[in-house]
PDB file of N, CA and C in Angstrom:
ATOM      1  N   MET A 750       3.226   6.030  10.367  1.00  0.00           N
ATOM      2  CA  MET A 750       3.524   4.583  10.497  1.00  0.00           C
ATOM      3  C   MET A 750       4.744   4.316  10.252  1.00  0.00           C
ATOM      4  N   ASP A 751       5.514   3.488  11.261  1.00  0.00           N
ATOM      5  CA  ASP A 751       6.924   3.303  11.091  1.00  0.00           C
ATOM      6  C   ASP A 751       7.061   1.931  10.148  1.00  0.00           C
ATOM      7  N   LEU A 752       7.764   2.123   9.055  1.00  0.00           N
ATOM      8  CA  LEU A 752       7.840   1.118   8.169  1.00  0.00           C
ATOM      9  C   LEU A 752       8.754  -0.012   8.596  1.00  0.00           C
ATOM     10  N   SER A 753       9.947   0.468   9.070  1.00  0.00           N
ATOM     11  CA  SER A 753      10.887  -0.510   9.551  1.00  0.00           C
ATOM     12  C   SER A 753      10.446  -1.547  10.390  1.00  0.00           C
ATOM     13  N   SER A 754       9.680  -1.118  11.493  1.00  0.00           N
ATOM     14  CA  SER A 754       9.150  -2.104  12.427  1.00  0.00           C
ATOM     15  C   SER A 754       8.109  -2.967  11.726  1.00  0.00           C
ATOM     16  N   GLN A 755       7.283  -2.397  10.712  1.00  0.00           N
ATOM     17  CA  GLN A 755       6.329  -3.086  10.178  1.00  0.00           C
ATOM     18  C   GLN A 755       6.749  -4.149   9.288  1.00  0.00           C
ATOM     19  N   GLU A 756       7.834  -3.884   8.582  1.00  0.00           N
ATOM     20  CA  GLU A 756       8.494  -4.772   7.693  1.00  0.00           C
ATOM     21  C   GLU A 756       8.916  -6.075   8.218  1.00  0.00           C
ATOM     22  N   SER A 757       9.448  -5.937   9.465  1.00  0.00           N
ATOM     23  CA  SER A 757       9.974  -7.063  10.233  1.00  0.00           C
ATOM     24  C   SER A 757       8.792  -8.013  10.526  1.00  0.00           C
ATOM     25  N   ASN A 758       7.611  -7.639  10.689  1.00  0.00           N
ATOM     26  CA  ASN A 758       6.447  -8.425  10.853  1.00  0.00           C
ATOM     27  C   ASN A 758       5.797  -9.091   9.675  1.00  0.00           C
ATOM     28  N   PHE A 759       6.168  -8.759   8.604  1.00  0.00           N
ATOM     29  CA  PHE A 759       5.633  -9.255   7.309  1.00  0.00           C
ATOM     30  C   PHE A 759       6.465 -10.564   6.953  1.00  0.00           C
ATOM     31  N   PRO A 760       5.728 -11.614   6.452  1.00  0.00           N
ATOM     32  CA  PRO A 760       6.440 -12.865   6.045  1.00  0.00           C
ATOM     33  C   PRO A 760       7.129 -12.295   4.685  1.00  0.00           C
ATOM     34  N   SER A 761       8.201 -12.967   4.301  1.00  0.00           N
ATOM     35  CA  SER A 761       8.937 -12.630   3.269  1.00  0.00           C
ATOM     36  C   SER A 761       8.376 -13.304   1.879  1.00  0.00           C
ATOM     37  N   ASN A 762       7.502 -12.551   1.118  1.00  0.00           N
ATOM     38  CA  ASN A 762       6.884 -13.023  -0.180  1.00  0.00           C
ATOM     39  C   ASN A 762       6.875 -11.874  -0.975  1.00  0.00           C
ATOM     40  N   GLU A 763       6.651 -12.212  -2.275  1.00  0.00           N
ATOM     41  CA  GLU A 763       6.286 -11.189  -3.318  1.00  0.00           C
ATOM     42  C   GLU A 763       5.203 -10.247  -3.145  1.00  0.00           C
ATOM     43  N   TRP A 764       4.182 -10.679  -2.591  1.00  0.00           N
ATOM     44  CA  TRP A 764       3.098  -9.847  -2.402  1.00  0.00           C
ATOM     45  C   TRP A 764       3.223  -8.877  -1.232  1.00  0.00           C
ATOM     46  N   GLU A 765       3.737  -9.293  -0.187  1.00  0.00           N
ATOM     47  CA  GLU A 765       4.262  -8.440   0.988  1.00  0.00           C
ATOM     48  C   GLU A 765       5.246  -7.441   0.624  1.00  0.00           C
ATOM     49  N   GLU A 766       6.149  -7.864  -0.161  1.00  0.00           N
ATOM     50  CA  GLU A 766       7.202  -6.817  -0.716  1.00  0.00           C
ATOM     51  C   GLU A 766       6.782  -5.949  -1.492  1.00  0.00           C
ATOM     52  N   ASN A 767       5.808  -6.229  -2.349  1.00  0.00           N
ATOM     53  CA  ASN A 767       5.179  -5.303  -3.237  1.00  0.00           C
ATOM     54  C   ASN A 767       4.287  -4.257  -2.486  1.00  0.00           C
ATOM     55  N   LEU A 768       3.625  -4.786  -1.469  1.00  0.00           N
ATOM     56  CA  LEU A 768       2.716  -3.889  -0.548  1.00  0.00           C
ATOM     57  C   LEU A 768       3.737  -2.884   0.176  1.00  0.00           C
ATOM     58  N   VAL A 769       4.706  -3.303   0.637  1.00  0.00           N
ATOM     59  CA  VAL A 769       5.680  -2.407   1.350  1.00  0.00           C
ATOM     60  C   VAL A 769       6.212  -1.425   0.430  1.00  0.00           C
ATOM     61  N   GLU A 770       6.441  -1.808  -0.808  1.00  0.00           N
ATOM     62  CA  GLU A 770       6.917  -0.834  -1.777  1.00  0.00           C
ATOM     63  C   GLU A 770       5.910   0.184  -2.054  1.00  0.00           C
ATOM     64  N   LYS A 771       4.605  -0.169  -2.288  1.00  0.00           N
ATOM     65  CA  LYS A 771       3.567   0.709  -2.617  1.00  0.00           C
ATOM     66  C   LYS A 771       3.335   1.581  -1.567  1.00  0.00           C
ATOM     67  N   LEU A 772       3.358   1.059  -0.271  1.00  0.00           N
ATOM     68  CA  LEU A 772       3.171   1.881   1.016  1.00  0.00           C
ATOM     69  C   LEU A 772       4.077   3.063   1.022  1.00  0.00           C
ATOM     70  N   GLN A 773       5.450   2.642   0.731  1.00  0.00           N
ATOM     71  CA  GLN A 773       6.520   3.730   0.707  1.00  0.00           C
ATOM     72  C   GLN A 773       6.248   4.773  -0.176  1.00  0.00           C
ATOM     73  N   GLU A 774       5.714   4.360  -1.522  1.00  0.00           N
ATOM     74  CA  GLU A 774       5.367   5.198  -2.506  1.00  0.00           C
ATOM     75  C   GLU A 774       4.203   6.194  -2.119  1.00  0.00           C
ATOM     76  N   ILE A 775       3.258   5.797  -1.475  1.00  0.00           N
ATOM     77  CA  ILE A 775       2.123   6.434  -1.068  1.00  0.00           C
ATOM     78  C   ILE A 775       2.561   7.475   0.001  1.00  0.00           C
ATOM     79  N   GLN A 776       3.396   7.017   0.957  1.00  0.00           N
ATOM     80  CA  GLN A 776       3.815   7.821   2.138  1.00  0.00           C
ATOM     81  C   GLN A 776       4.757   9.093   1.615  1.00  0.00           C
ATOM     82  N   ASN A 777       5.625   8.581   0.641  1.00  0.00           N
ATOM     83  CA  ASN A 777       6.420   9.680  -0.096  1.00  0.00           C
ATOM     84  C   ASN A 777       5.610  10.854  -0.954  1.00  0.00           C
ATOM     85  N   CYS A 778       4.477  10.260  -1.541  1.00  0.00           N
ATOM     86  CA  CYS A 778       3.594  11.205  -2.243  1.00  0.00           C
ATOM     87  C   CYS A 778       2.922  12.191  -1.157  1.00  0.00           C
ATOM     88  N   GLN A 779       2.517  11.542  -0.085  1.00  0.00           N
ATOM     89  CA  GLN A 779       1.704  12.378   0.794  1.00  0.00           C
ATOM     90  C   GLN A 779       2.757  13.322   1.530  1.00  0.00           C
ATOM     91  N   LYS A 780       4.004  12.942   1.772  1.00  0.00           N
ATOM     92  CA  LYS A 780       4.954  13.874   2.324  1.00  0.00           C
ATOM     93  C   LYS A 780       5.131  15.117   1.394  1.00  0.00           C
ATOM     94  N   GLN A 781       5.265  14.878   0.028  1.00  0.00           N
ATOM     95  CA  GLN A 781       5.448  15.759  -0.972  1.00  0.00           C
ATOM     96  C   GLN A 781       4.382  16.677  -1.207  1.00  0.00           C
ATOM     97  N   SER A 782       3.118  16.135  -0.939  1.00  0.00           N
ATOM     98  CA  SER A 782       1.804  16.904  -1.138  1.00  0.00           C
ATOM     99  C   SER A 782       1.496  17.441   0.242  1.00  0.00           C
ATOM    100  N   GLU A 783       2.341  17.316   1.277  1.00  0.00           N
ATOM    101  CA  GLU A 783       2.107  17.810   2.556  1.00  0.00           C
ATOM    102  C   GLU A 783       0.808  17.595   3.191  1.00  0.00           C
ATOM    103  N   ILE A 784       0.373  16.332   3.034  1.00  0.00           N
ATOM    104  CA  ILE A 784      -0.852  15.856   3.710  1.00  0.00           C
ATOM    105  C   ILE A 784      -0.575  14.509   4.362  1.00  0.00           C
ATOM    106  N   ASP A 785      -1.475  14.207   5.314  1.00  0.00           N
ATOM    107  CA  ASP A 785      -1.207  12.767   5.989  1.00  0.00           C
ATOM    108  C   ASP A 785      -2.298  11.857   5.688  1.00  0.00           C
ATOM    109  N   SER A 786      -3.044  11.959   4.540  1.00  0.00           N
ATOM    110  CA  SER A 786      -3.969  11.064   4.202  1.00  0.00           C
ATOM    111  C   SER A 786      -4.339  11.201   2.741  1.00  0.00           C
ATOM    112  N   CYS A 787      -4.510  10.263   1.843  1.00  0.00           N
ATOM    113  CA  CYS A 787      -4.780  10.410   0.590  1.00  0.00           C
ATOM    114  C   CYS A 787      -6.355  11.063   0.555  1.00  0.00           C
ATOM    115  N   LEU A 788      -7.141  10.773   1.490  1.00  0.00           N
ATOM    116  CA  LEU A 788      -8.488  11.183   1.665  1.00  0.00           C
ATOM    117  C   LEU A 788      -8.427  12.866   1.348  1.00  0.00           C
ATOM    118  N   LYS A 789      -7.374  13.504   1.885  1.00  0.00           N
ATOM    119  CA  LYS A 789      -7.295  14.936   1.687  1.00  0.00           C
ATOM    120  C   LYS A 789      -6.780  15.355   0.280  1.00  0.00           C
ATOM    121  N   CYS A 790      -6.541  14.539  -0.559  1.00  0.00           N
ATOM    122  CA  CYS A 790      -5.917  14.846  -1.960  1.00  0.00           C
ATOM    123  C   CYS A 790      -7.104  15.071  -2.859  1.00  0.00           C
ATOM    124  N   LYS A 791      -6.911  16.030  -3.750  1.00  0.00           N
ATOM    125  CA  LYS A 791      -7.875  16.291  -4.852  1.00  0.00           C
ATOM    126  C   LYS A 791      -7.869  15.204  -5.895  1.00  0.00           C
ATOM    127  N   LYS A 792      -6.849  14.393  -6.016  1.00  0.00           N
ATOM    128  CA  LYS A 792      -6.606  13.395  -7.128  1.00  0.00           C
ATOM    129  C   LYS A 792      -6.983  12.022  -6.637  1.00  0.00           C
ATOM    130  N   ILE A 793      -7.639  11.931  -5.535  1.00  0.00           N
ATOM    131  CA  ILE A 793      -7.968  10.532  -4.952  1.00  0.00           C
ATOM    132  C   ILE A 793      -8.602   9.555  -5.904  1.00  0.00           C
ATOM    133  N   LEU A 794      -9.686  10.226  -6.634  1.00  0.00           N
ATOM    134  CA  LEU A 794     -10.376   9.348  -7.486  1.00  0.00           C
ATOM    135  C   LEU A 794      -9.736   8.823  -8.812  1.00  0.00           C
ATOM    136  N   GLU A 795      -8.704   9.668  -9.153  1.00  0.00           N
ATOM    137  CA  GLU A 795      -7.903   9.470 -10.474  1.00  0.00           C
ATOM    138  C   GLU A 795      -6.488   8.922 -10.157  1.00  0.00           C
ATOM    139  N   CYS A 796      -6.186   8.726  -8.894  1.00  0.00           N
ATOM    140  CA  CYS A 796      -4.774   8.404  -8.533  1.00  0.00           C
ATOM    141  C   CYS A 796      -4.302   6.998  -8.964  1.00  0.00           C
ATOM    142  N   ASP A 797      -3.464   6.965  -9.891  1.00  0.00           N
ATOM    143  CA  ASP A 797      -3.014   5.431 -10.115  1.00  0.00           C
ATOM    144  C   ASP A 797      -2.138   4.855  -9.179  1.00  0.00           C
ATOM    145  N   LEU A 798      -1.424   5.686  -8.427  1.00  0.00           N
ATOM    146  CA  LEU A 798      -0.514   5.206  -7.322  1.00  0.00           C
ATOM    147  C   LEU A 798      -1.565   4.570  -6.288  1.00  0.00           C
ATOM    148  N   ARG A 799      -2.483   5.274  -5.917  1.00  0.00           N
ATOM    149  CA  ARG A 799      -3.341   4.732  -4.835  1.00  0.00           C
ATOM    150  C   ARG A 799      -4.015   3.594  -5.356  1.00  0.00           C
ATOM    151  N   LYS A 800      -4.488   3.511  -6.637  1.00  0.00           N
ATOM    152  CA  LYS A 800      -5.066   2.256  -7.187  1.00  0.00           C
ATOM    153  C   LYS A 800      -4.104   1.085  -7.116  1.00  0.00           C
ATOM    154  N   GLN A 801      -2.956   1.244  -7.352  1.00  0.00           N
ATOM    155  CA  GLN A 801      -1.841   0.334  -7.284  1.00  0.00           C
ATOM    156  C   GLN A 801      -1.558  -0.367  -5.924  1.00  0.00           C
ATOM    157  N   TYR A 802      -1.737   0.811  -4.849  1.00  0.00           N
ATOM    158  CA  TYR A 802      -1.574   0.421  -3.510  1.00  0.00           C
ATOM    159  C   TYR A 802      -2.799  -0.420  -3.034  1.00  0.00           C
ATOM    160  N   VAL A 803      -3.936  -0.018  -3.386  1.00  0.00           N
ATOM    161  CA  VAL A 803      -5.109  -0.806  -3.200  1.00  0.00           C
ATOM    162  C   VAL A 803      -5.036  -2.313  -3.726  1.00  0.00           C
ATOM    163  N   SER A 804      -4.714  -2.353  -4.864  1.00  0.00           N
ATOM    164  CA  SER A 804      -4.343  -3.713  -5.513  1.00  0.00           C
ATOM    165  C   SER A 804      -3.461  -4.464  -4.792  1.00  0.00           C
ATOM    166  N   ALA A 805      -2.284  -3.866  -4.377  1.00  0.00           N
ATOM    167  CA  ALA A 805      -1.231  -4.525  -3.617  1.00  0.00           C
ATOM    168  C   ALA A 805      -1.796  -5.115  -2.212  1.00  0.00           C
ATOM    169  N   VAL A 806      -2.704  -4.286  -1.574  1.00  0.00           N
ATOM    170  CA  VAL A 806      -3.227  -4.612  -0.332  1.00  0.00           C
ATOM    171  C   VAL A 806      -4.006  -5.977  -0.523  1.00  0.00           C
ATOM    172  N   TYR A 807      -4.881  -5.873  -1.609  1.00  0.00           N
ATOM    173  CA  TYR A 807      -5.758  -6.984  -1.900  1.00  0.00           C
ATOM    174  C   TYR A 807      -4.861  -8.273  -2.304  1.00  0.00           C
ATOM    175  N   SER A 808      -3.823  -8.095  -3.083  1.00  0.00           N
ATOM    176  CA  SER A 808      -2.964  -9.242  -3.362  1.00  0.00           C
ATOM    177  C   SER A 808      -2.315  -9.799  -2.200  1.00  0.00           C
ATOM    178  N   SER A 809      -1.771  -8.906  -1.359  1.00  0.00           N
ATOM    179  CA  SER A 809      -0.995  -9.507  -0.184  1.00  0.00           C
ATOM    180  C   SER A 809      -2.126 -10.184   0.890  1.00  0.00           C
ATOM    181  N   MET A 810      -3.322  -9.778   0.854  1.00  0.00           N
ATOM    182  CA  MET A 810      -4.250 -10.464   1.790  1.00  0.00           C
ATOM    183  C   MET A 810      -4.658 -11.918   1.168  1.00  0.00           C
ATOM    184  N   ASN A 811      -4.872 -11.998  -0.185  1.00  0.00           N
ATOM    185  CA  ASN A 811      -5.258 -13.235  -0.583  1.00  0.00           C
ATOM    186  C   ASN A 811      -4.011 -13.991  -1.441  1.00  0.00           C
ATOM    187  N   LYS A 812      -2.857 -13.446  -1.079  1.00  0.00           N
ATOM    188  CA  LYS A 812      -1.530 -14.120  -1.736  1.00  0.00           C
ATOM    189  C   LYS A 812      -1.590 -14.330  -3.141  1.00  0.00           C
ATOM    190  N   GLY A 813      -2.213 -13.507  -3.855  1.00  0.00           N
ATOM    191  CA  GLY A 813      -2.302 -13.535  -5.249  1.00  0.00           C
ATOM    192  C   GLY A 813      -3.261 -14.356  -5.919  1.00  0.00           C
ATOM    193  N   SER A 814      -4.024 -15.098  -5.199  1.00  0.00           N
ATOM    194  CA  SER A 814      -5.075 -15.790  -5.633  1.00  0.00           C
ATOM    195  C   SER A 814      -6.426 -15.170  -5.864  1.00  0.00           C
ATOM    196  N   ASN A 815      -7.302 -15.585  -6.473  1.00  0.00           N
ATOM    197  CA  ASN A 815      -8.732 -14.826  -6.589  1.00  0.00           C
ATOM    198  C   ASN A 815      -9.637 -15.428  -5.610  1.00  0.00           C
ATOM    199  N   GLY A 816      -9.275 -15.815  -4.377  1.00  0.00           N
ATOM    200  CA  GLY A 816     -10.073 -16.532  -3.455  1.00  0.00           C
ATOM    201  C   GLY A 816     -10.184 -15.565  -2.246  1.00  0.00           C
ATOM    202  N   GLY A 817     -10.139 -16.274  -1.131  1.00  0.00           N
ATOM    203  CA  GLY A 817     -10.333 -15.545   0.200  1.00  0.00           C
ATOM    204  C   GLY A 817      -9.006 -14.945   0.739  1.00  0.00           C
ATOM    205  N   PHE A 818      -9.014 -14.574   1.947  1.00  0.00           N
ATOM    206  CA  PHE A 818      -7.991 -13.808   2.510  1.00  0.00           C
ATOM    207  C   PHE A 818      -7.427 -14.617   3.709  1.00  0.00           C
ATOM    208  N   GLU A 819      -6.078 -14.350   3.926  1.00  0.00           N
ATOM    209  CA  GLU A 819      -5.465 -14.906   5.099  1.00  0.00           C
ATOM    210  C   GLU A 819      -5.116 -13.813   6.028  1.00  0.00           C
ATOM    211  N   PHE A 820      -5.576 -13.967   7.315  1.00  0.00           N
ATOM    212  CA  PHE A 820      -5.243 -13.039   8.265  1.00  0.00           C
ATOM    213  C   PHE A 820      -4.361 -13.609   9.451  1.00  0.00           C
TER     214      PHE A 820
END
């Protein structure tokens, strides 16, 4: 996934910025572990980084509120 082209599509807000940051961290971890998906990692169920990424995805979809999603 090319992050540079993806970043230009994101509206500039704190939730999107956090999502991009967490995505970069996940991708760096995958590179270091020499895998292309978290599903291939033994630590997937206990991984704090993945939990933070999932939380960032959820927050970016609902813009930090506890309600619906914006698509």
